[in-house]
mmCIF file of C-alpha atoms in Angstrom:
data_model
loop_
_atom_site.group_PDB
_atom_site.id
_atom_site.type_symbol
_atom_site.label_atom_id
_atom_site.label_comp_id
_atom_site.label_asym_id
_atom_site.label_seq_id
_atom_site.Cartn_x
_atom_site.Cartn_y
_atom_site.Cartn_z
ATOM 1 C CA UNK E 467 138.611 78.207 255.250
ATOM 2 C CA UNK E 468 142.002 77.251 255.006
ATOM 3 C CA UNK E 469 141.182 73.407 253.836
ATOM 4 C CA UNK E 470 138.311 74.684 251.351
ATOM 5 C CA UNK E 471 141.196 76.663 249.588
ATOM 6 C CA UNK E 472 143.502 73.685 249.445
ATOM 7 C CA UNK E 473 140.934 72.038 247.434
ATOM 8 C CA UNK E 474 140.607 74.161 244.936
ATOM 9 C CA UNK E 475 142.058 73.982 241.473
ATOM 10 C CA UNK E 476 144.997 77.014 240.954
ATOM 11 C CA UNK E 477 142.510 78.831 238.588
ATOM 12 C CA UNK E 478 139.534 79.092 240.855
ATOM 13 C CA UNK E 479 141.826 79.720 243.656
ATOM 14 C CA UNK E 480 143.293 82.564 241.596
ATOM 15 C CA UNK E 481 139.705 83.627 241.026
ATOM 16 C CA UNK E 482 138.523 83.602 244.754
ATOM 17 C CA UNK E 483 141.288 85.517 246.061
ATOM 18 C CA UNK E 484 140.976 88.368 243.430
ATOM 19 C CA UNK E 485 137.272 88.113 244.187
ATOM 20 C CA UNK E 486 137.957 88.720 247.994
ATOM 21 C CA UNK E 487 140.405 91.660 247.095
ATOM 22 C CA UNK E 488 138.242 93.407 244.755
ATOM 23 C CA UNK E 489 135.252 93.163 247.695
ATOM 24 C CA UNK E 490 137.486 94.380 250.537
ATOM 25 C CA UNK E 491 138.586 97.129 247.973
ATOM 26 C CA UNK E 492 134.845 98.228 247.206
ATOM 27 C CA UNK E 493 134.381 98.714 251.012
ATOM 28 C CA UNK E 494 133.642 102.631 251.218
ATOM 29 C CA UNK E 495 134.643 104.468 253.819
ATOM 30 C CA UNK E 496 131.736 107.207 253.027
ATOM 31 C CA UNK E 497 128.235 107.232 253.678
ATOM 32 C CA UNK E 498 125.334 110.265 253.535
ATOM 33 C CA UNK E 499 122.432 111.445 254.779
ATOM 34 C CA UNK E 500 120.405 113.751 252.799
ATOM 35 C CA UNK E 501 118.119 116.472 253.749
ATOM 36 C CA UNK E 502 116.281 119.500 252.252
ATOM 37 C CA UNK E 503 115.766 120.287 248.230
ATOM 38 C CA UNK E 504 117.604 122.308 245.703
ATOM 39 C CA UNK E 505 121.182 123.092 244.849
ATOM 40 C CA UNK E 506 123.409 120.199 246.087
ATOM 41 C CA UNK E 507 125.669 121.187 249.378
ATOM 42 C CA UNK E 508 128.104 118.670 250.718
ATOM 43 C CA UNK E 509 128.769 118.791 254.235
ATOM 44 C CA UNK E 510 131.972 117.631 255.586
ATOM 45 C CA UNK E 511 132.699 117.302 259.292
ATOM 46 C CA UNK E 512 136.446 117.384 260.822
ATOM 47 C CA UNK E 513 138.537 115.447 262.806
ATOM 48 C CA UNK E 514 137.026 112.960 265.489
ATOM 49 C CA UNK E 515 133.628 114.163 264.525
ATOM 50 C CA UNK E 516 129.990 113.315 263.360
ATOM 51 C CA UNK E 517 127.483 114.510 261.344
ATOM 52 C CA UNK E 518 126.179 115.961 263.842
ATOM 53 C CA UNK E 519 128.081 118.988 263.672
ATOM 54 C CA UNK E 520 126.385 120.129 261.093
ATOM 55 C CA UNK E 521 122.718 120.451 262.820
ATOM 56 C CA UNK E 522 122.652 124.593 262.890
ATOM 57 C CA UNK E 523 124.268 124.950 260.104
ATOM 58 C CA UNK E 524 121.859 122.010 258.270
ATOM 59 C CA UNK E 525 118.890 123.596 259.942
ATOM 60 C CA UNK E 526 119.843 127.002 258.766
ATOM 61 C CA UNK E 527 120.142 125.658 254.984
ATOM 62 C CA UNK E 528 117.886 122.913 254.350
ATOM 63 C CA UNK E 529 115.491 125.095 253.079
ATOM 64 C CA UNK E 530 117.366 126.328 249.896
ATOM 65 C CA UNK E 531 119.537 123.734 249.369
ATOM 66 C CA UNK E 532 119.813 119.836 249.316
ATOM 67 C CA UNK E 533 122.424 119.105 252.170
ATOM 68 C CA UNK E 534 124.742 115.879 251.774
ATOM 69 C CA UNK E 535 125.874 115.059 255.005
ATOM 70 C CA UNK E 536 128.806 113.288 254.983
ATOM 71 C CA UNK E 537 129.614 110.152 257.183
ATOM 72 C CA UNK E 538 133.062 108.479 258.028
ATOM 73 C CA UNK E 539 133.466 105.364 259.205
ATOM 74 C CA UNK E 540 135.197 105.722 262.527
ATOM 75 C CA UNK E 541 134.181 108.979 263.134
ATOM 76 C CA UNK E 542 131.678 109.639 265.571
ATOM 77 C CA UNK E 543 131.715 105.805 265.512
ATOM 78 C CA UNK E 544 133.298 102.198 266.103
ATOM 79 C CA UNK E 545 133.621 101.412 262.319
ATOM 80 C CA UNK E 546 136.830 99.918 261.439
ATOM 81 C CA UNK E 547 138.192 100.284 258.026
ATOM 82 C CA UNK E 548 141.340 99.602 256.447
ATOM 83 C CA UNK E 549 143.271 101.748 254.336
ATOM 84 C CA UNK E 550 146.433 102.772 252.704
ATOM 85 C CA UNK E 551 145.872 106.283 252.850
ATOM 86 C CA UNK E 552 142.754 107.369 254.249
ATOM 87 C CA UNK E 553 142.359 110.752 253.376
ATOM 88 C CA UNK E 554 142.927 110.189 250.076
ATOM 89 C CA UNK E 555 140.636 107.256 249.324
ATOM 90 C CA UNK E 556 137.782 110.054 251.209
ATOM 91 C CA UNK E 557 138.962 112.133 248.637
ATOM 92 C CA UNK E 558 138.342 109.815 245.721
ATOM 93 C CA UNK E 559 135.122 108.936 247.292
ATOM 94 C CA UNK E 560 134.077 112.349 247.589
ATOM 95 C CA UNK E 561 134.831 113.117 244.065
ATOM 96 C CA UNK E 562 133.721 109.580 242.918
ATOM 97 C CA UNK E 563 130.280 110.112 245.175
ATOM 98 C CA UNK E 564 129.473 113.345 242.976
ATOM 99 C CA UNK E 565 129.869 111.847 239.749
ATOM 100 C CA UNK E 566 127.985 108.963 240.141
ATOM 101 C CA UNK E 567 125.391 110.558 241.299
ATOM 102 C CA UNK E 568 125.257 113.510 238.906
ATOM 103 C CA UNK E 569 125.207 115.859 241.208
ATOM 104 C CA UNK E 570 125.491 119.466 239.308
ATOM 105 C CA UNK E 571 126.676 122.890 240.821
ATOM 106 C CA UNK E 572 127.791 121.180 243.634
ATOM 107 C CA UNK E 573 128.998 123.434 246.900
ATOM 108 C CA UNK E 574 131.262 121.614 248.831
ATOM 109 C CA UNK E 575 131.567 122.906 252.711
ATOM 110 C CA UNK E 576 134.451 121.128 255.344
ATOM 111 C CA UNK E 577 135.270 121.808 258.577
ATOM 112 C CA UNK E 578 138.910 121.650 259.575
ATOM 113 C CA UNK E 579 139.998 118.203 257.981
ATOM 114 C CA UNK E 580 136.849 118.245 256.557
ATOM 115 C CA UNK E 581 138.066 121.862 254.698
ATOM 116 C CA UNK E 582 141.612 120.341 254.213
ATOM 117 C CA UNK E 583 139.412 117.331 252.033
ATOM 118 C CA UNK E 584 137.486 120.048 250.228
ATOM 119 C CA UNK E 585 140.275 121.964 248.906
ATOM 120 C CA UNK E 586 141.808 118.368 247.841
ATOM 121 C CA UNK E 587 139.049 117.200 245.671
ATOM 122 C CA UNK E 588 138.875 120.678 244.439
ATOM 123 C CA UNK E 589 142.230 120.306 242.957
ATOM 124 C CA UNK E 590 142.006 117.236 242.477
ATOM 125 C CA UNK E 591 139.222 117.728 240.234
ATOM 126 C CA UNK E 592 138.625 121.125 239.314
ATOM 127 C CA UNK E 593 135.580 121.474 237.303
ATOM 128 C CA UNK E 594 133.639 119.236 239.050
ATOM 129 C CA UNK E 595 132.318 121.294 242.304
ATOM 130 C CA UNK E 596 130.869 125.363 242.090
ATOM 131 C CA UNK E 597 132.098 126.874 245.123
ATOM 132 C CA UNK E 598 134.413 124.947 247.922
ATOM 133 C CA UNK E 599 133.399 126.964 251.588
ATOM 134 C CA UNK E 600 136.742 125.435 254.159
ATOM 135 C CA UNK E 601 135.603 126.204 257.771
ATOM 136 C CA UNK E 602 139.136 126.513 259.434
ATOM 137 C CA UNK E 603 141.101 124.004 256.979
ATOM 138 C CA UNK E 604 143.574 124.692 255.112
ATOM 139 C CA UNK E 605 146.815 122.923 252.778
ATOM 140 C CA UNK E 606 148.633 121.873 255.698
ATOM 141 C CA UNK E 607 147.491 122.938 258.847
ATOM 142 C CA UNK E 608 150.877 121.945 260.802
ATOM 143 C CA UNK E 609 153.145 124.885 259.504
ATOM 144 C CA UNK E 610 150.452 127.322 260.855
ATOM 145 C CA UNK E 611 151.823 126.351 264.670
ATOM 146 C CA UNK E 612 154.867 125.464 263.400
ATOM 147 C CA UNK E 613 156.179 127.402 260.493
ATOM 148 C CA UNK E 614 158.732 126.132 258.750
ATOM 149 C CA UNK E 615 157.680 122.177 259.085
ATOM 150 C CA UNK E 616 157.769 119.808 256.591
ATOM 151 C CA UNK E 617 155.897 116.374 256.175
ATOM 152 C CA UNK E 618 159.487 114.855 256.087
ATOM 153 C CA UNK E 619 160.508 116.247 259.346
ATOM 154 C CA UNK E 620 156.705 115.361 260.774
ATOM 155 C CA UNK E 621 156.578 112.088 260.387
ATOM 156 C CA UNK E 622 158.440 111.195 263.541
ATOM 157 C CA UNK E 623 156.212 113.686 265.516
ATOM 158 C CA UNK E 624 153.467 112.224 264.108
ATOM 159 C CA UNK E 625 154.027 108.656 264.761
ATOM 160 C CA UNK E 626 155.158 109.879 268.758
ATOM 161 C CA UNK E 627 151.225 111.274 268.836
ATOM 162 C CA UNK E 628 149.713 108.262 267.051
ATOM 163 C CA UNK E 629 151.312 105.869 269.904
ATOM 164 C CA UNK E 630 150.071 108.430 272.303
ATOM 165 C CA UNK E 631 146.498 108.400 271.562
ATOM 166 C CA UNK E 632 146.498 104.450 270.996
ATOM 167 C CA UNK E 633 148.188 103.286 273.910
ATOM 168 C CA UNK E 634 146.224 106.176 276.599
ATOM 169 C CA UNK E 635 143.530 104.329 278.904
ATOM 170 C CA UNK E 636 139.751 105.149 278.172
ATOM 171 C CA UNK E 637 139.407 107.660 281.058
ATOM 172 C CA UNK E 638 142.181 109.334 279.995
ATOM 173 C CA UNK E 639 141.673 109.714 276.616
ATOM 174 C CA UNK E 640 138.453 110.931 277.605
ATOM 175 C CA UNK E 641 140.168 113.508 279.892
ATOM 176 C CA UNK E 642 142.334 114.630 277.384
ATOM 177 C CA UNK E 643 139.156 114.950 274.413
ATOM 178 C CA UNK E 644 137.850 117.429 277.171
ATOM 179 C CA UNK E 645 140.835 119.154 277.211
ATOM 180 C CA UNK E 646 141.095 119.160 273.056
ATOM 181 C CA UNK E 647 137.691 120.362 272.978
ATOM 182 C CA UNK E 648 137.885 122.953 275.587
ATOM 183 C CA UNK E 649 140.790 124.770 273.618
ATOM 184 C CA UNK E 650 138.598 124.620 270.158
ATOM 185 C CA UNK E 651 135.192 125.325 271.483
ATOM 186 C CA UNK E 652 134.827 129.375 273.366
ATOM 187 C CA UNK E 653 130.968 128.382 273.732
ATOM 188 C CA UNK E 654 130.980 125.932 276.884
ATOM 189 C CA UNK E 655 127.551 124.225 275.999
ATOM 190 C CA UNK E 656 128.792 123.467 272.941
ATOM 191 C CA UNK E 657 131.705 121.307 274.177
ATOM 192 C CA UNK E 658 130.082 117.941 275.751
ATOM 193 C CA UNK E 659 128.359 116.844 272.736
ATOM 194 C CA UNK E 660 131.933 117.199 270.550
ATOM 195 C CA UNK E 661 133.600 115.821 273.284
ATOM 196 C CA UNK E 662 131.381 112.632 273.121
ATOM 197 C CA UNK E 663 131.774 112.552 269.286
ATOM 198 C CA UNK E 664 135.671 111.685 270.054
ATOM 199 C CA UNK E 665 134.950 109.541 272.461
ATOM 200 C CA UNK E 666 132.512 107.153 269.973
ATOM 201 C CA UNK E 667 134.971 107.241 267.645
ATOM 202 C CA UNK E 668 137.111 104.296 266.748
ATOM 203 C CA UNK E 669 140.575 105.683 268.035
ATOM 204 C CA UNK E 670 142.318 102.950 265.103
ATOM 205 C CA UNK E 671 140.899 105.277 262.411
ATOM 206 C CA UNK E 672 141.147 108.510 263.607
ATOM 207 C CA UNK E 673 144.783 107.908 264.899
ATOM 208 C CA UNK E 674 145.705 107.315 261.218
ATOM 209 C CA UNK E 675 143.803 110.070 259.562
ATOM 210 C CA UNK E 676 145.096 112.603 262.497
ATOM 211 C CA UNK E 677 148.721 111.343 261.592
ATOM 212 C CA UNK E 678 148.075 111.811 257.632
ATOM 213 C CA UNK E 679 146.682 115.433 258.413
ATOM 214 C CA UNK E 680 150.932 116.074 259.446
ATOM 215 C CA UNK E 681 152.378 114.012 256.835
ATOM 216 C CA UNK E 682 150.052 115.191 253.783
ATOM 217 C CA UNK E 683 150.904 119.205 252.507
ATOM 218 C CA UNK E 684 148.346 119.792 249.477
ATOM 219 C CA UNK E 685 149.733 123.414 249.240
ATOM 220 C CA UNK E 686 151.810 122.746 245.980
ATOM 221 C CA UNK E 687 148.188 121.284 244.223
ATOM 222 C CA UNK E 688 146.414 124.402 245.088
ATOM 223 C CA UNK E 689 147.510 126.091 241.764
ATOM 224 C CA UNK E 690 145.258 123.697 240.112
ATOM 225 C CA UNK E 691 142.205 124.690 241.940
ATOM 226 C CA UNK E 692 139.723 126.944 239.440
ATOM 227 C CA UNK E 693 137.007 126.719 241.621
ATOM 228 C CA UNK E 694 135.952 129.692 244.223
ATOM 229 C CA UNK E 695 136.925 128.897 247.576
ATOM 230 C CA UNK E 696 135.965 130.708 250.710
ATOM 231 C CA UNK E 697 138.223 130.072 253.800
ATOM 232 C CA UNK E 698 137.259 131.169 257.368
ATOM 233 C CA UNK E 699 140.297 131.029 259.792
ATOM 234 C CA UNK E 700 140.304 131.627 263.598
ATOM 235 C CA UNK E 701 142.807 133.018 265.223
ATOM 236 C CA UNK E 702 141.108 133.826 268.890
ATOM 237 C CA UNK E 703 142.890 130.263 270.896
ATOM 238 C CA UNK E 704 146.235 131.109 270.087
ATOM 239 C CA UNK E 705 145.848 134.930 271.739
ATOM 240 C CA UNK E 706 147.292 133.202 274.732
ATOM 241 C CA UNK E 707 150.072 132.449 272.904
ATOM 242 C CA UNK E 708 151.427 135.559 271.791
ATOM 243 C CA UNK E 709 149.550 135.182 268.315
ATOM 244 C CA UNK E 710 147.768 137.681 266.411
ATOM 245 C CA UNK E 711 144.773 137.924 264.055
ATOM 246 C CA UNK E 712 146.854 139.738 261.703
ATOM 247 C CA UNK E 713 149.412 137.252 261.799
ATOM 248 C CA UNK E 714 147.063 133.873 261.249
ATOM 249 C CA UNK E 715 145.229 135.645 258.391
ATOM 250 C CA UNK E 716 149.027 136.567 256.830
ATOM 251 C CA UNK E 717 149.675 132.456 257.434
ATOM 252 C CA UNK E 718 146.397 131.434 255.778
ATOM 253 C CA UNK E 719 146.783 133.954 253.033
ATOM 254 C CA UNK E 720 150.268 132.741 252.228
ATOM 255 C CA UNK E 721 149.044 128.611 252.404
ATOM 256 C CA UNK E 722 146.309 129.830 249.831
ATOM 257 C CA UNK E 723 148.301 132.497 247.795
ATOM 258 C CA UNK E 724 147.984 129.896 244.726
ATOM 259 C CA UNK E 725 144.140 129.380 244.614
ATOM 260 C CA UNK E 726 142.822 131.155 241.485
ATOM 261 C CA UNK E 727 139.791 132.691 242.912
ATOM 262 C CA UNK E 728 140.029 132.796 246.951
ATOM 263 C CA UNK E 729 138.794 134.856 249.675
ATOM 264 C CA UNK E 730 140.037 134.382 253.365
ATOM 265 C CA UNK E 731 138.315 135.901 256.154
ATOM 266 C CA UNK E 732 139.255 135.560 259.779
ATOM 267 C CA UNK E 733 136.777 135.402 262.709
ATOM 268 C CA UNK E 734 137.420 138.016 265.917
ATOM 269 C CA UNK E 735 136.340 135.998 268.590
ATOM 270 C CA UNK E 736 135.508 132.066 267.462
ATOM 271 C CA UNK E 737 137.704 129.155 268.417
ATOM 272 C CA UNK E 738 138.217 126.347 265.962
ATOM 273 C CA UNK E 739 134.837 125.605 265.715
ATOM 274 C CA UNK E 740 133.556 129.249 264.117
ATOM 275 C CA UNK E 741 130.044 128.349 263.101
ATOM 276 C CA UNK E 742 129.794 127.456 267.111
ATOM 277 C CA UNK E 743 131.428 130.197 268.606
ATOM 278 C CA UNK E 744 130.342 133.237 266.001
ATOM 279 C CA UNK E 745 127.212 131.676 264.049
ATOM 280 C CA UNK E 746 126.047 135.531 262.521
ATOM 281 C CA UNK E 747 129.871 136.003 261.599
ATOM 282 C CA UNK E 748 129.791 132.663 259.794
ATOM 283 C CA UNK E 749 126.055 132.845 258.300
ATOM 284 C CA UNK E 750 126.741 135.953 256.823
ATOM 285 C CA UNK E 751 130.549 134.933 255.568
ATOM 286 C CA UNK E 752 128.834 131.861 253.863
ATOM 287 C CA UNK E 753 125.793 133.577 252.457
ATOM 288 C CA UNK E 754 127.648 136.607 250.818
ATOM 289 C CA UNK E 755 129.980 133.881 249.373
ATOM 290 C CA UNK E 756 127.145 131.866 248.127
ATOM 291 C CA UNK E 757 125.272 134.710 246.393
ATOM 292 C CA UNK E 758 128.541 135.996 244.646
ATOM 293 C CA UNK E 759 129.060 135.086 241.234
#
């Protein structure tokens, strides 16, 4: 490859190398699968995740409403991809994958990251989606555990945790996914096939977006966000550690004090993963959201 450029002429050399920029740039990180007919629902899943996430919740929907279901690559997979900022290039994909395809009265639903993306796009364009539903995310999910913390002071925590997951051995990154899992999930049968999603997915990819979830606080763009938003919160794994429903919903309220139009509601008894752990609490959440005007 090498020789073939040194016998080019400085123009078409110019031209090939802004050709093979502009190619790796147009590699998208987002793919969908699409399923049901009617009002267009984007489904978002979280961090180290799949799709797949999304099957009761899909199942439970597909009826009434055409269901995007969002892909990443290295989630739930080996896909490499190379980026700058990763969570912000989903986020222009997200909002870019809507226009182009004309989507109209578009509901927008993320779990965890997946709800920290949704509430991004929604600000970052704010007439574009109908209703934004953010399963457990929120501006910047950090300062919920740690109150007080900053993306400046994070970013040597978060580069301590990125070595950490890169440099563990397979079993014991399994080990510790297991352990993750078992602190996010209350319903045991629920855990193994999450716990697998981790484990497919490329650990390059997710170590970056997982250090960009510390270093990345949306909460001074959430004045800009016009669109109603629904946020579920959990506050049920932290019990053991002294926390309080009452206090989480006070934290979640205060991170989304600035949305217009916002309604936060905190489950009793789910983990992290709510539409696992309390489906009728969620279902019903979601669907008096959705019918509201």
């Amino acid at each position: 490859m090498k020789k073939l450029f040194l016998k080019l002429p400085t123009a078409l050399l110019s031209i090939a190398l802004l050709m093979m920029a502009t190619e790796a740039k147009s590699e998208k990180i987002l793919s969908t699968t699409i399923v049901g007919k009617g009002q267009p629902m984007i489904l978002i899943h979280g961090m180290s995740c799949s799709a797949e996430v999304w099957n009761e919740v899909t199942e439970y929907y597909k009826n009434d409403y055409q269901i995007h279901l969002v892909t990443l690559k290295g989630f739930g997979n080996k896909e490499s991809v190379e980026s700058e900022h990763f969570l912000k290039e989903v986020r222009n994909e997200l909002i870019d994958y809507v226009k182009t395809n004309q989507l109209k009265n578009t509901i927008l639903m993320g779990h965890s990251m997946g709800g920290f993306l949704s509430l991004w796009a929604a600000s970052e364009a704010p007439d574009l989606f109908s209703k934004i539903i953010s399963v457990d995310g929120i501006p910047y999910f950090p300062a919920i555990q740690m109150p007080g913390l900053t993306p400046e002071r994070a970013q040597s925590m978060a580069k301590q945790m990125q070595a950490n997951m890169k440099n563990v051995s397979e079993d014991a990154f399994a080990q510790q996914q297991k352990m993750i899992i078992a602190g996010m999930i209350a319903t045991a049968d629920k855990r193994e096939q999450v716990v697998e999603m981790g484990i497919n997915s490329s650990r390059t990819v997710t170590t970056q977006a997982y250090g960009e979830m510390y270093t990345t606080d949306i909460r001074s763009e959430m004045s800009k966000v016009n669109t109603p938003v629904l946020v579920l919160g959990a506050w049920a794994a932290y019990e053991q550690y002294g926390s309080t429903k009452q206090a989480v919903e006070s934290n979640y309220e205060a991170q989304c004090k600035d949305i217009e139009n916002v309604k936060v509601a905190v489950a009793d008894e789910a983990y992290h993963f709510i539409f696992y752990d309390e489906p009728k609490w969620f279902f019903n959440q979601v669907d008096s959201f959705l019918a509201s005007k």
